[in-house]
Amino acid sequence: MKPVRMSLLCAAAIALALPAFAQSPAKAQEMAIKYRQAAFTLMGAHFGALAAMAKGKVPFDAKVATDNANLAVQLSRLPFSHFIPGSDKGHTAALPKIWTEKDKFEAKAKTMQDAMVKVDEAAKAGNLEAFKSAVGETGKACKSCHDDYRKES
Ligand code: ASC
């Protein structure tokens, strides 16, 4: 390849790659906050549908429950890698303790994720008693983490 063409190609490659490298730490932190809030919002919406069924506010329907639980399980796995360093500052209710007690925080996350899998399994099995119990456990796990690691609003 001719040197001129080669350098044009290099320039184009660098230009395309640049946005990823050019992202400032402040921007990355802001994006991390938005990402995890979006994931929690969606998880809350789908878990809310499950909680309504568990409480008998809405009739239990195994198919609807399974659809919601599948999503809730996936969504429950998204937020926690986005508590990146520095993202305790900004538009967030996350308490700084999250970053100084990372292991405890992540253990609580795992408790919630495991409980959510049980909700999904019970929904799939059409087992209403197991479903109610798993939704209860998951709700407790949500609350336990909020009590310790979320600013009161
Ligand atoms: C929900 C929801 C939560 C939890 C929590 C349980 O439905 O959105 O954050 O349950 O309120 O105490």
PDB file of C-alpha atoms and ligand atoms in Angstrom:
ATOM      1  CA  MET A   1       0.000   0.000   0.000  1.00  0.00           C
ATOM      2  CA  LYS A   2       1.230   3.528  -0.835  1.00  0.00           C
ATOM      3  CA  PRO A   3       2.393   5.512   2.216  1.00  0.00           C
ATOM      4  CA  VAL A   4      -0.174   8.269   1.652  1.00  0.00           C
ATOM      5  CA  ARG A   5      -3.039   5.788   1.466  1.00  0.00           C
ATOM      6  CA  MET A   6      -1.672   4.001   4.538  1.00  0.00           C
ATOM      7  CA  SER A   7      -1.562   7.185   6.594  1.00  0.00           C
ATOM      8  CA  LEU A   8      -5.080   8.149   5.499  1.00  0.00           C
ATOM      9  CA  LEU A   9      -6.267   4.730   6.623  1.00  0.00           C
ATOM     10  CA  CYS A  10      -4.499   5.145   9.948  1.00  0.00           C
ATOM     11  CA  ALA A  11      -6.016   8.587  10.437  1.00  0.00           C
ATOM     12  CA  ALA A  12      -9.480   7.183   9.746  1.00  0.00           C
ATOM     13  CA  ALA A  13      -8.941   4.306  12.175  1.00  0.00           C
ATOM     14  CA  ILE A  14      -7.768   6.680  14.895  1.00  0.00           C
ATOM     15  CA  ALA A  15     -10.694   9.028  14.294  1.00  0.00           C
ATOM     16  CA  LEU A  16     -13.135   6.136  14.646  1.00  0.00           C
ATOM     17  CA  ALA A  17     -11.485   4.834  17.810  1.00  0.00           C
ATOM     18  CA  LEU A  18     -11.119   8.249  19.414  1.00  0.00           C
ATOM     19  CA  PRO A  19     -14.546   8.732  21.038  1.00  0.00           C
ATOM     20  CA  ALA A  20     -13.966   5.722  23.291  1.00  0.00           C
ATOM     21  CA  PHE A  21     -10.583   7.009  24.435  1.00  0.00           C
ATOM     22  CA  ALA A  22     -11.654  10.628  24.586  1.00  0.00           C
ATOM     23  CA  GLN A  23     -14.378   9.955  27.174  1.00  0.00           C
ATOM     24  CA  SER A  24     -13.393  11.878  30.298  1.00  0.00           C
ATOM     25  CA  PRO A  25     -13.539  10.205  33.717  1.00  0.00           C
ATOM     26  CA  ALA A  26     -16.370  12.578  34.681  1.00  0.00           C
ATOM     27  CA  LYS A  27     -18.374  11.505  31.621  1.00  0.00           C
ATOM     28  CA  ALA A  28     -17.696   7.809  32.306  1.00  0.00           C
ATOM     29  CA  GLN A  29     -18.895   8.270  35.900  1.00  0.00           C
ATOM     30  CA  GLU A  30     -22.042  10.079  34.778  1.00  0.00           C
ATOM     31  CA  MET A  31     -22.761   7.326  32.244  1.00  0.00           C
ATOM     32  CA  ALA A  32     -22.212   4.631  34.902  1.00  0.00           C
ATOM     33  CA  ILE A  33     -24.740   6.345  37.195  1.00  0.00           C
ATOM     34  CA  LYS A  34     -27.296   6.581  34.385  1.00  0.00           C
ATOM     35  CA  TYR A  35     -26.706   2.986  33.337  1.00  0.00           C
ATOM     36  CA  ARG A  36     -27.228   1.484  36.780  1.00  0.00           C
ATOM     37  CA  GLN A  37     -30.251   3.710  37.474  1.00  0.00           C
ATOM     38  CA  ALA A  38     -31.828   2.586  34.186  1.00  0.00           C
ATOM     39  CA  ALA A  39     -31.208  -1.063  35.084  1.00  0.00           C
ATOM     40  CA  PHE A  40     -32.678  -0.613  38.591  1.00  0.00           C
ATOM     41  CA  THR A  41     -35.703   1.228  37.163  1.00  0.00           C
ATOM     42  CA  LEU A  42     -36.439  -1.602  34.730  1.00  0.00           C
ATOM     43  CA  MET A  43     -35.772  -4.288  37.323  1.00  0.00           C
ATOM     44  CA  GLY A  44     -38.148  -2.473  39.696  1.00  0.00           C
ATOM     45  CA  ALA A  45     -40.841  -2.354  37.019  1.00  0.00           C
ATOM     46  CA  HIS A  46     -40.630  -6.085  36.292  1.00  0.00           C
ATOM     47  CA  PHE A  47     -40.250  -7.027  39.934  1.00  0.00           C
ATOM     48  CA  GLY A  48     -43.230  -4.796  40.710  1.00  0.00           C
ATOM     49  CA  ALA A  49     -45.358  -6.889  38.327  1.00  0.00           C
ATOM     50  CA  LEU A  50     -44.181 -10.027  40.156  1.00  0.00           C
ATOM     51  CA  ALA A  51     -44.801  -8.527  43.603  1.00  0.00           C
ATOM     52  CA  ALA A  52     -48.352  -7.569  42.554  1.00  0.00           C
ATOM     53  CA  MET A  53     -49.036 -11.226  41.687  1.00  0.00           C
ATOM     54  CA  ALA A  54     -47.391 -12.508  44.854  1.00  0.00           C
ATOM     55  CA  LYS A  55     -49.598 -10.191  46.912  1.00  0.00           C
ATOM     56  CA  GLY A  56     -52.722 -11.259  45.008  1.00  0.00           C
ATOM     57  CA  LYS A  57     -53.326  -7.759  43.636  1.00  0.00           C
ATOM     58  CA  VAL A  58     -53.158  -9.315  40.184  1.00  0.00           C
ATOM     59  CA  PRO A  59     -54.136 -12.941  39.471  1.00  0.00           C
ATOM     60  CA  PHE A  60     -51.161 -15.308  39.215  1.00  0.00           C
ATOM     61  CA  ASP A  61     -50.408 -16.207  35.614  1.00  0.00           C
ATOM     62  CA  ALA A  62     -47.385 -18.469  35.196  1.00  0.00           C
ATOM     63  CA  LYS A  63     -46.631 -17.249  31.650  1.00  0.00           C
ATOM     64  CA  VAL A  64     -46.781 -13.547  32.564  1.00  0.00           C
ATOM     65  CA  ALA A  65     -44.802 -14.225  35.743  1.00  0.00           C
ATOM     66  CA  THR A  66     -42.144 -16.159  33.820  1.00  0.00           C
ATOM     67  CA  ASP A  67     -41.793 -13.402  31.204  1.00  0.00           C
ATOM     68  CA  ASN A  68     -41.328 -10.795  33.925  1.00  0.00           C
ATOM     69  CA  ALA A  69     -39.027 -12.982  35.998  1.00  0.00           C
ATOM     70  CA  ASN A  70     -36.791 -13.811  32.995  1.00  0.00           C
ATOM     71  CA  LEU A  71     -36.287 -10.096  32.452  1.00  0.00           C
ATOM     72  CA  ALA A  72     -35.840  -9.360  36.158  1.00  0.00           C
ATOM     73  CA  VAL A  73     -33.121 -12.039  36.388  1.00  0.00           C
ATOM     74  CA  GLN A  74     -31.230 -10.544  33.440  1.00  0.00           C
ATOM     75  CA  LEU A  75     -31.690  -6.992  34.708  1.00  0.00           C
ATOM     76  CA  SER A  76     -30.517  -7.969  38.212  1.00  0.00           C
ATOM     77  CA  ARG A  77     -27.108  -8.790  36.690  1.00  0.00           C
ATOM     78  CA  LEU A  78     -26.590  -5.413  35.050  1.00  0.00           C
ATOM     79  CA  PRO A  79     -26.164  -2.654  37.652  1.00  0.00           C
ATOM     80  CA  PHE A  80     -23.344  -3.782  39.899  1.00  0.00           C
ATOM     81  CA  SER A  81     -20.342  -3.483  37.566  1.00  0.00           C
ATOM     82  CA  HIS A  82     -21.340   0.155  37.094  1.00  0.00           C
ATOM     83  CA  PHE A  83     -20.511   1.268  40.635  1.00  0.00           C
ATOM     84  CA  ILE A  84     -17.153   2.408  39.243  1.00  0.00           C
ATOM     85  CA  PRO A  85     -14.661   4.507  41.237  1.00  0.00           C
ATOM     86  CA  GLY A  86     -15.735   8.150  41.447  1.00  0.00           C
ATOM     87  CA  SER A  87     -19.380   7.421  40.639  1.00  0.00           C
ATOM     88  CA  ASP A  88     -20.408   8.130  44.237  1.00  0.00           C
ATOM     89  CA  LYS A  89     -20.435  11.793  43.187  1.00  0.00           C
ATOM     90  CA  GLY A  90     -23.163  13.307  41.040  1.00  0.00           C
ATOM     91  CA  HIS A  91     -26.865  12.646  40.609  1.00  0.00           C
ATOM     92  CA  THR A  92     -26.962   9.469  42.667  1.00  0.00           C
ATOM     93  CA  ALA A  93     -28.520   8.076  45.837  1.00  0.00           C
ATOM     94  CA  ALA A  94     -25.672   5.590  46.235  1.00  0.00           C
ATOM     95  CA  LEU A  95     -23.911   6.000  49.586  1.00  0.00           C
ATOM     96  CA  PRO A  96     -20.080   6.253  49.646  1.00  0.00           C
ATOM     97  CA  LYS A  97     -20.041   3.146  51.916  1.00  0.00           C
ATOM     98  CA  ILE A  98     -20.593   1.091  48.750  1.00  0.00           C
ATOM     99  CA  TRP A  99     -17.016   1.810  47.705  1.00  0.00           C
ATOM    100  CA  THR A 100     -15.478   1.192  51.131  1.00  0.00           C
ATOM    101  CA  GLU A 101     -17.496  -2.004  51.779  1.00  0.00           C
ATOM    102  CA  LYS A 102     -17.384  -3.401  48.260  1.00  0.00           C
ATOM    103  CA  ASP A 103     -17.424  -7.056  49.402  1.00  0.00           C
ATOM    104  CA  LYS A 104     -20.429  -6.598  51.678  1.00  0.00           C
ATOM    105  CA  PHE A 105     -22.249  -4.626  49.004  1.00  0.00           C
ATOM    106  CA  GLU A 106     -21.583  -7.267  46.364  1.00  0.00           C
ATOM    107  CA  ALA A 107     -22.634 -10.057  48.736  1.00  0.00           C
ATOM    108  CA  LYS A 108     -25.997  -8.304  49.138  1.00  0.00           C
ATOM    109  CA  ALA A 109     -26.266  -7.956  45.382  1.00  0.00           C
ATOM    110  CA  LYS A 110     -25.665 -11.688  44.998  1.00  0.00           C
ATOM    111  CA  THR A 111     -28.306 -12.523  47.622  1.00  0.00           C
ATOM    112  CA  MET A 112     -30.821 -10.536  45.584  1.00  0.00           C
ATOM    113  CA  GLN A 113     -29.715 -12.093  42.270  1.00  0.00           C
ATOM    114  CA  ASP A 114     -29.975 -15.625  43.694  1.00  0.00           C
ATOM    115  CA  ALA A 115     -33.413 -14.913  45.148  1.00  0.00           C
ATOM    116  CA  MET A 116     -34.544 -13.537  41.784  1.00  0.00           C
ATOM    117  CA  VAL A 117     -33.494 -16.805  40.095  1.00  0.00           C
ATOM    118  CA  LYS A 118     -35.731 -18.654  42.581  1.00  0.00           C
ATOM    119  CA  VAL A 119     -38.639 -16.382  41.615  1.00  0.00           C
ATOM    120  CA  ASP A 120     -38.027 -17.314  37.986  1.00  0.00           C
ATOM    121  CA  GLU A 121     -37.866 -21.051  38.753  1.00  0.00           C
ATOM    122  CA  ALA A 122     -41.069 -20.958  40.798  1.00  0.00           C
ATOM    123  CA  ALA A 123     -42.857 -18.972  38.069  1.00  0.00           C
ATOM    124  CA  LYS A 124     -41.757 -21.460  35.409  1.00  0.00           C
ATOM    125  CA  ALA A 125     -42.925 -24.350  37.584  1.00  0.00           C
ATOM    126  CA  GLY A 126     -46.256 -22.588  38.166  1.00  0.00           C
ATOM    127  CA  ASN A 127     -45.708 -23.092  41.900  1.00  0.00           C
ATOM    128  CA  LEU A 128     -47.583 -20.228  43.550  1.00  0.00           C
ATOM    129  CA  GLU A 129     -46.446 -20.969  47.118  1.00  0.00           C
ATOM    130  CA  ALA A 130     -42.765 -21.145  46.112  1.00  0.00           C
ATOM    131  CA  PHE A 131     -43.291 -18.039  43.980  1.00  0.00           C
ATOM    132  CA  LYS A 132     -44.727 -16.029  46.882  1.00  0.00           C
ATOM    133  CA  SER A 133     -41.910 -17.107  49.160  1.00  0.00           C
ATOM    134  CA  ALA A 134     -39.195 -16.282  46.592  1.00  0.00           C
ATOM    135  CA  VAL A 135     -40.742 -12.873  45.831  1.00  0.00           C
ATOM    136  CA  GLY A 136     -40.747 -12.211  49.595  1.00  0.00           C
ATOM    137  CA  GLU A 137     -37.067 -13.182  49.885  1.00  0.00           C
ATOM    138  CA  THR A 138     -36.168 -11.005  46.906  1.00  0.00           C
ATOM    139  CA  GLY A 139     -38.053  -8.006  48.295  1.00  0.00           C
ATOM    140  CA  LYS A 140     -36.210  -8.436  51.594  1.00  0.00           C
ATOM    141  CA  ALA A 141     -32.896  -8.499  49.731  1.00  0.00           C
ATOM    142  CA  CYS A 142     -33.824  -5.282  47.865  1.00  0.00           C
ATOM    143  CA  LYS A 143     -34.745  -3.585  51.131  1.00  0.00           C
ATOM    144  CA  SER A 144     -31.675  -4.780  53.013  1.00  0.00           C
ATOM    145  CA  CYS A 145     -29.389  -3.212  50.413  1.00  0.00           C
ATOM    146  CA  HIS A 146     -31.438  -0.001  50.259  1.00  0.00           C
ATOM    147  CA  ASP A 147     -31.330   0.302  54.067  1.00  0.00           C
ATOM    148  CA  ASP A 148     -27.541   0.122  54.124  1.00  0.00           C
ATOM    149  CA  TYR A 149     -26.441   1.629  50.845  1.00  0.00           C
ATOM    150  CA  ARG A 150     -29.049   4.040  49.496  1.00  0.00           C
ATOM    151  CA  LYS A 151     -29.562   7.614  50.653  1.00  0.00           C
ATOM    152  CA  GLU A 152     -33.005   8.222  52.163  1.00  0.00           C
ATOM    153  CA  SER A 153     -35.099  10.151  49.680  1.00  0.00           C
TER     154      SER A 153
HETATM  155  C1  ASC B   1     -40.066  -3.499  44.946  1.00  0.00           C
HETATM  156  C2  ASC B   1     -39.159  -2.483  44.593  1.00  0.00           C
HETATM  157  C3  ASC B   1     -38.191  -2.456  45.515  1.00  0.00           C
HETATM  158  C4  ASC B   1     -38.415  -3.511  46.510  1.00  0.00           C
HETATM  159  C5  ASC B   1     -38.439  -3.020  47.912  1.00  0.00           C
HETATM  160  C6  ASC B   1     -38.722  -4.128  48.872  1.00  0.00           C
HETATM  161  O1  ASC B   1     -41.060  -3.819  44.322  1.00  0.00           O
HETATM  162  O2  ASC B   1     -39.207  -1.684  43.529  1.00  0.00           O
HETATM  163  O3  ASC B   1     -37.163  -1.654  45.562  1.00  0.00           O
HETATM  164  O4  ASC B   1     -39.653  -4.112  46.131  1.00  0.00           O
HETATM  165  O5  ASC B   1     -39.414  -2.019  48.040  1.00  0.00           O
HETATM  166  O6  ASC B   1     -38.784  -3.641  50.151  1.00  0.00           O
END
